[in-house]
XYZ file of N, CA and C in Angstrom:
393
model
N -32.711 -5.391 -6.945
C -32.117 -4.120 -6.682
C -32.283 -3.263 -7.922
N -32.684 -2.035 -7.724
C -32.911 -1.159 -8.873
C -31.584 -0.706 -9.440
N -31.640 -0.223 -10.689
C -30.453 0.211 -11.387
C -29.786 1.410 -10.676
N -30.587 2.344 -10.184
C -30.031 3.512 -9.531
C -29.389 3.168 -8.169
N -29.891 2.203 -7.480
C -29.349 1.784 -6.209
C -27.966 1.130 -6.367
N -27.786 0.447 -7.475
C -26.487 -0.184 -7.719
C -25.374 0.817 -7.907
N -25.672 1.985 -8.391
C -24.714 3.012 -8.723
C -24.654 4.170 -7.731
N -25.411 4.090 -6.644
C -25.537 5.225 -5.735
C -24.265 5.566 -4.998
N -23.367 4.624 -4.828
C -22.101 4.882 -4.120
C -20.933 5.086 -5.069
N -21.219 5.227 -6.376
C -20.141 5.370 -7.322
C -19.304 6.661 -7.101
N -19.970 7.761 -6.916
C -19.210 9.035 -6.759
C -18.290 9.017 -5.529
N -18.775 8.607 -4.380
C -17.825 8.557 -3.246
C -16.630 7.560 -3.484
N -16.903 6.471 -4.159
C -15.825 5.532 -4.477
C -14.808 6.121 -5.407
N -15.300 6.835 -6.416
C -14.359 7.467 -7.377
C -13.514 8.545 -6.661
N -14.176 9.327 -5.847
C -13.467 10.362 -5.111
C -12.441 9.805 -4.159
N -12.805 8.772 -3.436
C -11.843 8.191 -2.499
C -10.692 7.515 -3.251
N -11.002 6.902 -4.390
C -9.947 6.310 -5.205
C -8.973 7.358 -5.729
N -9.473 8.481 -6.178
C -8.641 9.567 -6.656
C -7.757 10.106 -5.509
N -8.367 10.316 -4.366
C -7.621 10.787 -3.187
C -6.479 9.843 -2.847
N -6.775 8.527 -2.822
C -5.738 7.523 -2.532
C -4.642 7.516 -3.573
N -5.042 7.675 -4.850
C -4.029 7.684 -5.939
C -3.134 8.910 -5.790
N -3.677 10.050 -5.478
C -2.899 11.295 -5.321
C -1.954 11.137 -4.107
N -2.464 10.596 -3.020
C -1.636 10.428 -1.830
C -0.512 9.451 -2.105
N -0.829 8.359 -2.759
C 0.183 7.317 -3.099
C 1.220 7.870 -4.033
N 0.806 8.572 -5.104
C 1.743 9.144 -6.059
C 2.639 10.198 -5.395
N 2.082 10.975 -4.499
C 2.883 11.966 -3.763
C 3.933 11.285 -2.898
N 3.548 10.215 -2.263
C 4.517 9.486 -1.391
C 5.606 8.840 -2.201
N 5.227 8.260 -3.358
C 6.245 7.637 -4.216
C 7.195 8.712 -4.692
N 6.691 9.845 -5.090
C 7.536 10.957 -5.620
C 8.477 11.473 -4.494
N 7.941 11.664 -3.311
C 8.702 12.181 -2.189
C 9.768 11.182 -1.699
N 9.352 9.916 -1.548
C 10.276 8.906 -1.090
C 10.666 9.104 0.366
N 11.722 8.531 0.779
C 12.240 8.700 2.145
C 11.244 8.260 3.213
N 11.252 8.996 4.330
C 10.420 8.623 5.479
C 8.940 8.723 5.172
N 8.559 9.590 4.248
C 7.118 9.738 3.865
C 6.630 8.437 3.229
N 7.394 7.940 2.271
C 6.996 6.699 1.630
C 7.057 5.552 2.591
N 8.086 5.464 3.395
C 8.203 4.403 4.383
C 7.024 4.410 5.380
N 6.621 5.610 5.828
C 5.493 5.707 6.726
C 4.185 5.226 6.041
N 4.029 5.589 4.790
C 2.820 5.121 4.081
C 2.849 3.581 3.905
N 4.019 2.996 3.671
C 4.104 1.545 3.576
C 3.765 0.923 4.937
N 4.188 1.513 6.036
C 3.875 0.993 7.377
C 2.369 1.033 7.590
N 1.694 2.120 7.197
C 0.257 2.217 7.318
C -0.416 1.188 6.458
N 0.041 1.002 5.248
C -0.575 0.004 4.349
C -0.362 -1.375 4.904
N 0.791 -1.693 5.446
C 1.013 -3.018 6.058
C 0.043 -3.242 7.217
N -0.179 -2.221 8.029
C -1.096 -2.355 9.133
C -2.515 -2.593 8.646
N -2.938 -1.866 7.628
C -4.292 -2.057 7.087
C -4.453 -3.398 6.397
N -3.470 -3.846 5.677
C -3.603 -5.143 4.993
C -3.599 -6.279 6.034
N -2.786 -6.185 7.078
C -2.789 -7.240 8.106
C -4.115 -7.237 8.845
N -4.625 -6.019 9.142
C -5.910 -5.942 9.819
C -7.051 -6.585 8.983
N -6.991 -6.323 7.689
C -7.998 -6.904 6.800
C -7.873 -8.416 6.722
N -6.627 -8.891 6.612
C -6.380 -10.375 6.586
C -6.819 -10.984 7.884
N -6.536 -10.357 8.975
C -6.949 -10.870 10.300
C -8.465 -10.984 10.406
N -9.157 -9.993 9.884
C -10.617 -10.026 9.876
C -11.125 -11.164 8.965
N -10.470 -11.353 7.865
C -10.862 -12.441 6.959
C -10.786 -13.829 7.587
N -9.770 -13.963 8.452
C -9.535 -15.289 9.106
C -10.032 -15.297 10.550
N -10.918 -14.371 10.862
C -11.566 -14.337 12.213
C -10.541 -14.348 13.327
N -9.524 -13.564 13.204
C -8.503 -13.457 14.295
C -9.152 -12.666 15.434
N -8.792 -13.090 16.619
C -9.317 -12.460 17.842
C -8.804 -11.053 18.038
N -7.590 -10.783 17.597
C -6.976 -9.469 17.875
C -6.558 -8.838 16.546
N -7.529 -8.472 15.731
C -7.212 -7.915 14.389
C -6.516 -6.583 14.444
N -6.984 -5.672 15.362
C -6.368 -4.346 15.456
C -4.911 -4.432 15.975
N -4.661 -5.146 17.049
C -3.244 -5.277 17.475
C -2.327 -5.921 16.445
N -2.857 -6.886 15.716
C -2.060 -7.513 14.658
C -1.736 -6.501 13.556
N -2.725 -5.655 13.218
C -2.429 -4.607 12.244
C -1.398 -3.636 12.736
N -1.542 -3.182 13.957
C -0.567 -2.242 14.515
C 0.807 -2.949 14.559
N 0.818 -4.207 14.954
C 2.060 -4.956 14.993
C 2.732 -5.056 13.621
N 1.955 -5.196 12.601
C 2.527 -5.274 11.199
C 3.156 -3.929 10.835
N 2.448 -2.850 11.150
C 3.000 -1.528 10.850
C 4.314 -1.282 11.568
N 4.326 -1.610 12.856
C 5.552 -1.446 13.677
C 6.645 -2.373 13.169
N 6.297 -3.625 12.808
C 7.285 -4.566 12.329
C 7.957 -4.064 11.039
N 7.179 -3.511 10.132
C 7.739 -2.987 8.901
C 8.639 -1.785 9.194
N 8.193 -0.945 10.115
C 9.025 0.192 10.516
C 10.365 -0.276 11.097
N 10.337 -1.355 11.881
C 11.548 -1.867 12.491
C 12.500 -2.479 11.472
N 11.954 -3.297 10.551
C 12.837 -3.973 9.617
C 13.407 -2.984 8.586
N 12.764 -1.813 8.447
C 13.354 -0.828 7.570
C 14.581 -0.140 8.191
N 14.685 -0.174 9.534
C 15.852 0.447 10.150
C 16.847 -0.586 10.694
N 16.400 -1.887 10.811
C 17.283 -2.915 11.276
C 18.096 -3.509 10.107
N 19.113 -4.274 10.376
C 19.842 -4.909 9.266
C 18.902 -5.834 8.473
N 19.253 -6.045 7.212
C 18.356 -6.802 6.309
C 18.156 -8.237 6.777
N 19.067 -8.766 7.586
C 18.926 -10.125 8.064
C 17.742 -10.325 8.968
N 17.250 -9.200 9.549
C 16.093 -9.301 10.493
C 14.785 -9.446 9.787
N 14.715 -9.177 8.508
C 13.440 -9.139 7.804
C 12.723 -10.501 7.889
N 13.414 -11.575 7.576
C 12.748 -12.870 7.563
C 12.352 -13.270 8.996
N 13.231 -13.055 9.937
C 12.939 -13.428 11.334
C 11.723 -12.706 11.862
N 11.643 -11.415 11.670
C 10.515 -10.616 12.143
C 9.247 -11.009 11.410
N 9.359 -11.236 10.100
C 8.159 -11.585 9.286
C 7.620 -12.923 9.691
N 8.517 -13.881 9.885
C 8.057 -15.256 10.294
C 7.467 -15.174 11.669
N 8.087 -14.482 12.609
C 7.551 -14.381 13.979
C 6.184 -13.808 13.985
N 5.933 -12.687 13.298
C 4.630 -12.021 13.328
C 3.625 -12.921 12.584
N 4.043 -13.605 11.542
C 3.162 -14.502 10.793
C 2.657 -15.649 11.677
N 3.592 -16.210 12.505
C 3.180 -17.289 13.358
C 2.252 -16.783 14.496
N 2.504 -15.602 14.981
C 1.580 -14.978 15.975
C 0.234 -14.777 15.362
N 0.172 -14.258 14.174
C -1.104 -14.015 13.507
C -1.870 -15.333 13.254
N -1.103 -16.359 12.864
C -1.759 -17.669 12.651
C -2.291 -18.197 13.990
N -1.580 -17.968 15.049
C -2.036 -18.443 16.344
C -3.332 -17.785 16.816
N -3.559 -16.566 16.404
C -4.793 -15.859 16.758
C -5.982 -16.161 15.804
N -5.677 -16.781 14.696
C -6.739 -17.081 13.702
C -7.596 -18.189 14.234
N -8.891 -18.131 13.973
C -9.795 -19.176 14.412
C -10.085 -20.191 13.321
N -9.638 -19.890 12.085
C -9.779 -20.853 11.010
C -8.654 -20.685 10.017
N -8.326 -21.700 9.283
C -7.302 -21.705 8.234
C -5.991 -21.083 8.701
N -5.471 -21.566 9.764
C -4.278 -20.994 10.360
C -3.056 -20.996 9.415
N -2.807 -22.103 8.709
C -1.673 -22.093 7.772
C -1.819 -21.031 6.682
N -3.009 -20.857 6.180
C -3.234 -19.872 5.155
C -3.063 -18.453 5.696
N -3.491 -18.233 6.939
C -3.267 -16.915 7.572
C -1.794 -16.631 7.742
N -1.001 -17.640 8.105
C 0.420 -17.458 8.230
C 1.040 -17.081 6.892
N 0.611 -17.730 5.830
C 1.123 -17.426 4.505
C 0.736 -15.974 4.092
N -0.510 -15.643 4.277
C -0.959 -14.261 3.965
C -0.146 -13.205 4.749
N 0.006 -13.457 6.043
C 0.716 -12.489 6.867
C 2.161 -12.345 6.431
N 2.822 -13.482 6.115
C 4.204 -13.431 5.661
C 4.317 -12.665 4.383
N 3.459 -12.901 3.409
C 3.556 -12.219 2.128
C 3.191 -10.752 2.221
N 2.289 -10.383 3.118
C 1.992 -8.975 3.333
C 3.277 -8.266 3.862
N 3.900 -8.835 4.834
C 5.101 -8.197 5.419
C 6.237 -8.194 4.447
N 6.475 -9.280 3.761
C 7.584 -9.333 2.789
C 7.333 -8.368 1.615
N 6.104 -8.319 1.183
C 5.774 -7.421 0.012
C 5.920 -5.966 0.370
N 5.490 -5.624 1.601
C 5.631 -4.210 2.061
C 7.095 -3.845 2.224
N 7.872 -4.762 2.829
C 9.305 -4.506 2.950
C 9.955 -4.341 1.593
N 9.687 -5.264 0.662
C 10.295 -5.193 -0.638
C 9.931 -3.896 -1.376
N 8.678 -3.473 -1.247
C 8.280 -2.221 -1.926
C 9.050 -1.023 -1.351
N 9.141 -0.921 -0.038
C 9.879 0.188 0.578
C 11.350 0.114 0.233
N 11.899 -1.072 0.254
C 13.314 -1.235 -0.084
C 13.606 -0.912 -1.530
N 12.702 -1.255 -2.435
C 12.863 -0.939 -3.833
C 12.877 0.544 -4.059
N 12.015 1.268 -3.399
C 11.970 2.724 -3.551
C 13.216 3.341 -2.964
N 13.674 2.875 -1.815
C 14.897 3.432 -1.195
C 16.161 3.089 -1.965
N 16.236 1.866 -2.457
C 17.502 1.441 -3.075
C 17.568 1.754 -4.572
N 16.457 1.628 -5.287
C 16.502 1.812 -6.729
C 16.058 3.173 -7.180
N 15.336 3.873 -6.371
C 14.923 5.241 -6.716
C 13.570 5.358 -7.379
N 13.233 6.570 -7.683
C 11.919 6.904 -8.257
C 11.703 6.235 -9.628
N 12.722 6.199 -10.474
C 12.547 5.708 -11.826
C 12.069 4.211 -11.785
N 12.726 3.404 -10.989
C 12.334 1.988 -10.927
C 10.961 1.801 -10.263
N 10.695 2.648 -9.283
C 9.394 2.538 -8.611
C 8.262 2.859 -9.585
N 8.404 3.912 -10.351
C 7.368 4.279 -11.314
C 7.255 3.257 -12.420
N 8.404 2.720 -12.866
C 8.371 1.729 -13.917
C 7.634 0.514 -13.438
């Protein structure tokens, strides 16, 4: 591969990275439903990517389910977080065609991490989130 071919996609990658950074910083600054909505979208994208990594048959519905699940646990009592996360993780593992236990672990940590990030912003505020 030539030297110029290796760097041909650098400009679009930098621009998309800057756009994502600005969008993320704006959502962190704004907080509230804007930040929560972004976290739901990120949960959906991460679950979709994990499902594709583990050859899940229904990657898109699993991604949508993760986004909806995070949206639900943000409005439900905190006791529902583990139950919803475990349930969706087991469903995701059931659809995986390989490494099912690892898919369950990935799915659980995606959901728990997204919930914790949204909860941290809501409970502790902007200062803690930026720190």
